[in-house]
Short mmCIF file of C-alpha atoms in Angstrom, two decimals:
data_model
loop_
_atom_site.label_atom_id
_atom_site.label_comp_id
_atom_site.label_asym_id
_atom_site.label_seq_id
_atom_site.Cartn_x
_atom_site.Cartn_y
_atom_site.Cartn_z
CA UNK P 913 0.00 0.00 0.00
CA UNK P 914 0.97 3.73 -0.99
CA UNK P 915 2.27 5.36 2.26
CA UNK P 916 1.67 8.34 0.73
CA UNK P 917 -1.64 7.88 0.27
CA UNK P 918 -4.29 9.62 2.88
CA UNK P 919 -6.58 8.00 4.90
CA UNK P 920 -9.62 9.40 3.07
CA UNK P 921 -8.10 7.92 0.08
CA UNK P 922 -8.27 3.84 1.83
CA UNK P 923 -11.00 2.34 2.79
CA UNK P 924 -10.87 0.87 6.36
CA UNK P 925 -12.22 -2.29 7.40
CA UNK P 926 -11.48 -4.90 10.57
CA UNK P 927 -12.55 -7.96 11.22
CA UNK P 928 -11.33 -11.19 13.06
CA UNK P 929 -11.30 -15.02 13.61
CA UNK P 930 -14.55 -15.83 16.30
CA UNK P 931 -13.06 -18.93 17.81
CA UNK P 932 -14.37 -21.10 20.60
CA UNK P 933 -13.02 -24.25 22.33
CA UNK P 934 -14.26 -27.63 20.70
CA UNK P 935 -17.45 -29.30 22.54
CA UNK P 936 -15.02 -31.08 25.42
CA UNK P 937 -14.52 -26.97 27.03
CA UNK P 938 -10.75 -27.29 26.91
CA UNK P 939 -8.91 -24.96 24.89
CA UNK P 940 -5.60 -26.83 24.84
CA UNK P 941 -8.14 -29.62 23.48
CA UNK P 942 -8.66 -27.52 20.09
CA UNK P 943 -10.20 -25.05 19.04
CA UNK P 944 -13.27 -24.13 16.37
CA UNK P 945 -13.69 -20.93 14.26
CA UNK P 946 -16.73 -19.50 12.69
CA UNK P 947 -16.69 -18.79 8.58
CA UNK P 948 -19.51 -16.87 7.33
CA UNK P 949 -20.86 -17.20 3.63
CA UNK P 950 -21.93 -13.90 1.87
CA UNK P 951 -24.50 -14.83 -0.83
CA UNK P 952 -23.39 -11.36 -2.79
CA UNK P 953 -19.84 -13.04 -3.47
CA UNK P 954 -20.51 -16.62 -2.47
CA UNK P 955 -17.70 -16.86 -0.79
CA UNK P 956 -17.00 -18.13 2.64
CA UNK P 957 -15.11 -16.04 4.68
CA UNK P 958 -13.92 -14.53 8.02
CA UNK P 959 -16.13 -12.24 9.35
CA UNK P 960 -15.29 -8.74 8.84
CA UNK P 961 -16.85 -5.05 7.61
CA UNK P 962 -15.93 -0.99 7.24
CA UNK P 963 -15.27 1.21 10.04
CA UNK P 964 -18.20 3.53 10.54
CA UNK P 965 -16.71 7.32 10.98
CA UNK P 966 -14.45 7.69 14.18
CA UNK P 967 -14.27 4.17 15.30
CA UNK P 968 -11.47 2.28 16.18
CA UNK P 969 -10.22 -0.56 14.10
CA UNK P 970 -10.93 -3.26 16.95
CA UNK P 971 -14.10 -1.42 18.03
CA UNK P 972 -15.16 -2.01 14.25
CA UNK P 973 -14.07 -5.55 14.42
CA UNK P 974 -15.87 -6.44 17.17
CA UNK P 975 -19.22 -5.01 15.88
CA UNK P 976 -18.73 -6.21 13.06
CA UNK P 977 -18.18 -9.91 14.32
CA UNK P 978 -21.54 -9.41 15.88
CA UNK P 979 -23.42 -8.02 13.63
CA UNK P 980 -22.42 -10.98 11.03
CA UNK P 981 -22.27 -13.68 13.58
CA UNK P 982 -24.37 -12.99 16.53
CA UNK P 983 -21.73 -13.41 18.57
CA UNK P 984 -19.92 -11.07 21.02
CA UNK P 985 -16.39 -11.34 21.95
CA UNK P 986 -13.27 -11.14 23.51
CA UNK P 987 -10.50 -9.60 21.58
CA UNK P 988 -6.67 -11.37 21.81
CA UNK P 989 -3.77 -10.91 19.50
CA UNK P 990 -3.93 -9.11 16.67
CA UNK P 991 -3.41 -11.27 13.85
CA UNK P 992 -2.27 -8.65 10.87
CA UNK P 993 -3.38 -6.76 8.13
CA UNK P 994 -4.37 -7.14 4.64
CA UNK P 995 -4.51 -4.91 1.51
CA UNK P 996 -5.68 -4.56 -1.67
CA UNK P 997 -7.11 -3.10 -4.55
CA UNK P 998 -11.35 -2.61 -4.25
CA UNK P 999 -13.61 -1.44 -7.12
CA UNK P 1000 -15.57 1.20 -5.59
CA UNK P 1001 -18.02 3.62 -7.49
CA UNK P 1002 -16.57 2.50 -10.26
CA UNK P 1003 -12.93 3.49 -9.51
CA UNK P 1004 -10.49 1.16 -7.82
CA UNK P 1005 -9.80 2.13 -4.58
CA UNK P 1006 -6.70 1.02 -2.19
CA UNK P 1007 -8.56 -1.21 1.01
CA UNK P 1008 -6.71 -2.15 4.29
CA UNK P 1009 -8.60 -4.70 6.43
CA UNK P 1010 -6.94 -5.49 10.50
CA UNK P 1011 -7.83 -9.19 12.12
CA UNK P 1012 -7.54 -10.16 15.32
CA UNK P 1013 -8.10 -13.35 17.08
CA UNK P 1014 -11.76 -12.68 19.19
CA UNK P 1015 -12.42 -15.53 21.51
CA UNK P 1016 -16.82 -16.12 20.96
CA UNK P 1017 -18.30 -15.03 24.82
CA UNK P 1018 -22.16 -15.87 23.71
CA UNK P 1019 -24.95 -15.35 21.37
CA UNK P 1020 -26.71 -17.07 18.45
CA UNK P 1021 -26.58 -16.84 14.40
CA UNK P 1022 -29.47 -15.28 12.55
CA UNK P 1023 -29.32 -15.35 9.16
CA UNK P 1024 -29.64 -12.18 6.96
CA UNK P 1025 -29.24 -9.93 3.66
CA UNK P 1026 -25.13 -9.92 4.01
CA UNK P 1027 -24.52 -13.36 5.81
CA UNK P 1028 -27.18 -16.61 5.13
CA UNK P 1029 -24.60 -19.10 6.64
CA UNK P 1030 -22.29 -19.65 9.52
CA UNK P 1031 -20.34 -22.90 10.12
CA UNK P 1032 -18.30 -23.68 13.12
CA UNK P 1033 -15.03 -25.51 11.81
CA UNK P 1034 -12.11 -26.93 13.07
CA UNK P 1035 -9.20 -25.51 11.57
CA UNK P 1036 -8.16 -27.52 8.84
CA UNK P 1037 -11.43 -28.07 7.55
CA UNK P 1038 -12.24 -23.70 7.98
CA UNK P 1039 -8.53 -23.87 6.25
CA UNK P 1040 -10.37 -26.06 3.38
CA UNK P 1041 -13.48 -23.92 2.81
CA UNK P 1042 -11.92 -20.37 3.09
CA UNK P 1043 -12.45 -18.75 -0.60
CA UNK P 1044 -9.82 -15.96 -0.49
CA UNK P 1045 -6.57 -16.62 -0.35
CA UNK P 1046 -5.91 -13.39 2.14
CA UNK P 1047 -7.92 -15.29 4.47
CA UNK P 1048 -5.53 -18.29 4.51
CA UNK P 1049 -2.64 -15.83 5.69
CA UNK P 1050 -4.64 -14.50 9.26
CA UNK P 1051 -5.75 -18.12 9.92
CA UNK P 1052 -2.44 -19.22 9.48
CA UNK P 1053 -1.26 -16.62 11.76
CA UNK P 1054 -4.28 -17.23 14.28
CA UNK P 1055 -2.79 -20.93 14.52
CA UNK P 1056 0.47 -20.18 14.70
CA UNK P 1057 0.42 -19.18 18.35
CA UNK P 1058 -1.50 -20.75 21.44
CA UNK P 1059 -5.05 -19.25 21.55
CA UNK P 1060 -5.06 -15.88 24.14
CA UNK P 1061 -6.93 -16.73 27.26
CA UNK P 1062 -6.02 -13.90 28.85
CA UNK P 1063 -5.65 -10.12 28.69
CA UNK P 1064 -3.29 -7.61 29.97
CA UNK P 1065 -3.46 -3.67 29.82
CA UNK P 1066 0.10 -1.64 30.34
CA UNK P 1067 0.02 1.73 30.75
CA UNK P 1068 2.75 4.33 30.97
CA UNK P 1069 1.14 7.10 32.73
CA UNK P 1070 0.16 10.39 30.88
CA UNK P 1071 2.19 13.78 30.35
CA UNK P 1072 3.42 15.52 34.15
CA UNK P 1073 5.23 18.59 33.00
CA UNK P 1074 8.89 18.38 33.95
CA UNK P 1075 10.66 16.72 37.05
CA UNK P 1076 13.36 19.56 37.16
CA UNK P 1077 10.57 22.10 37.37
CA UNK P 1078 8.70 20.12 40.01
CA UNK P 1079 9.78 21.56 43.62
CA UNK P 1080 7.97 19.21 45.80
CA UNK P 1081 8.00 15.20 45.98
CA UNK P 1082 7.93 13.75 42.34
CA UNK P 1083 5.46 11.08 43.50
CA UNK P 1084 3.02 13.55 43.91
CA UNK P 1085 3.61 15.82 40.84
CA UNK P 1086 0.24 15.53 39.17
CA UNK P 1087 -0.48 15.40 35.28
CA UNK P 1088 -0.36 18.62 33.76
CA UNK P 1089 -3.61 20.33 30.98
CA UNK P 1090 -2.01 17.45 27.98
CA UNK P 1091 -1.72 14.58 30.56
CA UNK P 1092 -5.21 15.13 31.76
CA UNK P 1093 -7.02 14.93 27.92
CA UNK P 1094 -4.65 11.36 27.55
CA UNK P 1095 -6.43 9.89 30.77
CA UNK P 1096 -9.56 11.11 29.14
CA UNK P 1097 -8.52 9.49 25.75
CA UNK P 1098 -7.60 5.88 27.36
CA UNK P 1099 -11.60 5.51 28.34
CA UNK P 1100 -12.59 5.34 24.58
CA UNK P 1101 -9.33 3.56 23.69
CA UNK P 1102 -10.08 0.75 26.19
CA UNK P 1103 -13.53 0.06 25.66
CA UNK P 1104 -13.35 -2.84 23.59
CA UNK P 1105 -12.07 -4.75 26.84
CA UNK P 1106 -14.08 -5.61 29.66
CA UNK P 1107 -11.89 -4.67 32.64
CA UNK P 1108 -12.46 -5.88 35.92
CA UNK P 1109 -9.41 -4.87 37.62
CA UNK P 1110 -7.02 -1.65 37.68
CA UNK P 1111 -3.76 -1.39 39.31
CA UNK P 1112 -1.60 1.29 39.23
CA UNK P 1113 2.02 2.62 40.99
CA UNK P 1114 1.44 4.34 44.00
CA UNK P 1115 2.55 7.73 42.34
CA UNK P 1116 -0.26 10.52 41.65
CA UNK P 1117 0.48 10.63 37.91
CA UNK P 1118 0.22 7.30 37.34
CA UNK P 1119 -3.17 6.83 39.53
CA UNK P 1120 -4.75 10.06 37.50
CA UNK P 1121 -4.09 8.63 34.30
CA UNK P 1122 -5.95 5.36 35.27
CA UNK P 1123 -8.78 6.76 37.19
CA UNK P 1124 -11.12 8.79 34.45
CA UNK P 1125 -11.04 5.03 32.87
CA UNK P 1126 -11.97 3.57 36.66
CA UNK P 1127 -14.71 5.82 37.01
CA UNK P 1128 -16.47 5.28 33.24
CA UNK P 1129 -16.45 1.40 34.38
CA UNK P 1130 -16.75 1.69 38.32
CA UNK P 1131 -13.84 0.26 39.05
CA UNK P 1132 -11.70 1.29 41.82
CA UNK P 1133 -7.68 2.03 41.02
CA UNK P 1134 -5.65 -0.19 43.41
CA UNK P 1135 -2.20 0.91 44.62
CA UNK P 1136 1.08 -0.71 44.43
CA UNK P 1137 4.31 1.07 45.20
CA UNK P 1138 6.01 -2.02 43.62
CA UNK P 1139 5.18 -0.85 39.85
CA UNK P 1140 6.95 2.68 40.52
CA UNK P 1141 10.09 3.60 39.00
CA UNK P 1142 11.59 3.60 43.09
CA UNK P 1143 9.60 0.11 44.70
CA UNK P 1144 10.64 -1.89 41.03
CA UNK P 1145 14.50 -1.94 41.22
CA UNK P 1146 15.55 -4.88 43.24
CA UNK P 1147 12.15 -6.22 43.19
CA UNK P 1148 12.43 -6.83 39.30
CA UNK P 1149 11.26 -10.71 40.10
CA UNK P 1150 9.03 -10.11 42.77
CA UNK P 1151 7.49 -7.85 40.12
CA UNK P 1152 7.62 -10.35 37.09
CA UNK P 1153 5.56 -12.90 39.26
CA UNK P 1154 2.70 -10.45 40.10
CA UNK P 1155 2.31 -10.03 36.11
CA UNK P 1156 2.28 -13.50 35.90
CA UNK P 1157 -0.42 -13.71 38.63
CA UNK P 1158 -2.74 -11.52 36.92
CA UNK P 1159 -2.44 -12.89 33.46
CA UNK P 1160 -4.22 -16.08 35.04
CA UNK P 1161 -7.20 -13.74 36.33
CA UNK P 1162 -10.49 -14.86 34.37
CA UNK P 1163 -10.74 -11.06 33.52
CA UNK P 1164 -8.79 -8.42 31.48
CA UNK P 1165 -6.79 -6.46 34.39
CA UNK P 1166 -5.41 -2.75 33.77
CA UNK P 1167 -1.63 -1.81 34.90
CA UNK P 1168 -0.15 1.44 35.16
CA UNK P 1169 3.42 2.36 36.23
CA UNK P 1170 6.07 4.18 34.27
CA UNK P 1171 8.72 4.70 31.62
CA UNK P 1172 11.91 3.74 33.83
CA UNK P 1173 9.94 0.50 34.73
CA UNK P 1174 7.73 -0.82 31.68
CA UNK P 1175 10.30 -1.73 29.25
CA UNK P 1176 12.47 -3.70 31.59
CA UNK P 1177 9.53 -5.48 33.10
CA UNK P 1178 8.03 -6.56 30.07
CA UNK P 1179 11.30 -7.14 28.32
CA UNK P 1180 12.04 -9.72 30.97
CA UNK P 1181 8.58 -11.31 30.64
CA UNK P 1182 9.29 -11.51 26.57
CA UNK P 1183 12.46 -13.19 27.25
CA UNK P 1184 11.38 -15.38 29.76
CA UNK P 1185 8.73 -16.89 27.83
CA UNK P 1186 10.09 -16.90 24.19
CA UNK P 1187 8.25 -14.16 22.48
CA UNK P 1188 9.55 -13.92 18.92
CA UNK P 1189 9.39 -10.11 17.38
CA UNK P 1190 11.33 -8.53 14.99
CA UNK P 1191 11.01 -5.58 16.73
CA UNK P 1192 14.09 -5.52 19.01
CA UNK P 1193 16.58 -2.66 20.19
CA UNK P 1194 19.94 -3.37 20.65
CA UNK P 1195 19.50 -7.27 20.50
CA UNK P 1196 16.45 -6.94 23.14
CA UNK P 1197 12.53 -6.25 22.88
CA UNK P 1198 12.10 -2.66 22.66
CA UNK P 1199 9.15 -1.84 24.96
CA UNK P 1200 9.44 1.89 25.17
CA UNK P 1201 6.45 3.71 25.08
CA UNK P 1202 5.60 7.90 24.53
CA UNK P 1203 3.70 8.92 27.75
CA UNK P 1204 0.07 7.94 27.94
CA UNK P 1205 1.19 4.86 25.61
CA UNK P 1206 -0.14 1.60 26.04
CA UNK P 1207 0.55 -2.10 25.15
CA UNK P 1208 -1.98 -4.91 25.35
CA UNK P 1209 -0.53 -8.12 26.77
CA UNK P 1210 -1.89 -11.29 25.37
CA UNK P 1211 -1.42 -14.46 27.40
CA UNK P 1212 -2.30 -18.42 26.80
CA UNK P 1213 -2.04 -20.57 30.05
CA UNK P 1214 0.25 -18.14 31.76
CA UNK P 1215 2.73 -17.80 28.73
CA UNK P 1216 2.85 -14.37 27.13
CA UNK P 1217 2.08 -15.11 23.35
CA UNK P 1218 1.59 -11.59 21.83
CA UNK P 1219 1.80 -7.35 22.36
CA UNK P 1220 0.29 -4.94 20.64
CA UNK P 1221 1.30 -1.40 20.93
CA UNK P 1222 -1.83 0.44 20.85
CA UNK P 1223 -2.22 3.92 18.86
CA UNK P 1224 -4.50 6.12 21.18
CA UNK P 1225 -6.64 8.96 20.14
CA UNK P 1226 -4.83 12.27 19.43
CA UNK P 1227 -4.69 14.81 21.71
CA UNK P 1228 -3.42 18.66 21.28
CA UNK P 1229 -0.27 19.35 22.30
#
């Protein structure tokens, strides 16, 4: 795809592969996907549709999942893009479509004008039916990794002005007019996860860029002066085993600490467990992070399988 083309010029679209475990419950037992058939193409494919005007590419993919399938679900890893060339109007116009892996939480098919079909498949035979070749690629990529039962949020906490200019303690130097608009902008970024839990470093910045996101879901921040850029050094393990401990919660759980502390931390979980990324620094995994960045942590069993630096909404400067 043109990089220099705008994105009025592309047409945006997301989409995902539904998957659930196979009748015996047990994901390590396999796993099923759903393939929908369009009667306008006759094709069978993964479920998928535009953006409507200011969503986010997962929002879109998860409404569109629905919409097509019935079902609602849980987003994982994201699985990649595809693009091509669409007719539209009768000009051909550039089209870039982002999967991700969306484990099914309930609901029912009902067939209708864009979907008459949906089959639940185990992988080779979805691999066998799939029309479009593009559609091979994000399966392939969907069963290339263990299937995300679990959901981490990192945080690095919002814009504070300067240190140097801050007279009094830095742990309680608050965000400044810019920090407070990217606490604002995480609610709308994070909605797609259901979050039952928030944790944050016991330093005001980093608890007032979590707690606008708190209050939209009711959720109470919980402090822990372990995730702060003075409790993590020398507790680097102690540390590593608490993100462990809430990748097995049933739930997607919210972090927040800071840039002296985040790209360690999840560097050593990375390494720990395997993760392979061509996006490395200096023979490591880079992890750094602008302030008010996030990353979403995607974990099977306990292992950490997949991150996904997440683009928030612009704010003014």
């Amino acid at each position: 795809m043109d990089a220099r083309l705008t994105d009025a010029e592309v047409q945006r679209a997301a989409g995902g592969v539904l998957w659930r475990p196979q009748p015996d419950g047990n994901p390590a037992g396999g796993v099923e996907v759903a393939l929908v058939h369009r009667p306008r193409y006759d094709d069978w494919t993964l479920p998928k549709g535009k953006l409507n005007p200011g969503e986010s590419d997962l929002a879109a993919a998860l409404r569109e999942i629905e919409e097509e399938t019935g079902y609602t679900g849980a987003p994982g890893r994201h699985l990649g893009e595809v693009s091509y060339v669409k007719p539209t109007a009768g000009e051909d116009r550039p089209k870039v479509v982002h999967y991700w892996e969306i484990r099914a939480q309930g609901g029912f098919f009902t067939p209708n004008e864009e979907v008459d079909d949906l089959r639940w498949l185990a992988l080779d035979s979805a691999e066998s039916l799939l029309t479009r070749e593009t559609d091979h690629g994000i399966l392939e990529a969907f069963r290339s990794q263990p299937v995300t039962t679990s959901v981490v949020l990192m945080v690095r906490h919002a814009s504070a002005g300067s240190r140097d200019r801050w007279k009094g303690d830095d742990r309680a130097r608050p965000l400044d007019a810019r920090g407070r608009r990217q606490a604002a902008a995480l609610v709308s970024l994070f909605r797609p996860w259901v979050i039952a839990e928030i944790i944050s470093a016991d330093f005001v910045r980093c608890v007032q860029t979590i707690e606008p996101l708190g209050e939209s879901i009711g959720v109470s921040v919980k402090e822990d002066p372990l995730l702060s850029e003075l409790g993590y050094p020398g507790n680097e393990a102690q540390v590593v085993e608490l993100m462990r401990t809430l990748a097995n919660r049933d739930a997607v759980v919210c972090v927040c600490s800071q840039g002296d502390v985040i790209p360690d931390l999840l560097g050593r979980l990375a390494n720990e467990d395997g993760l392979a990324t061509p996006s490395r620094e200096h023979g490591r995994r880079s992890f750094k992070m602008p302030k008010g960045g996030s990353w979403a942590l995607c974990w099977s069993g306990g292992r950490l399988v997949g991150t996904e630096s997440l683009k928030a909404p612009p704010v003014d400067p």
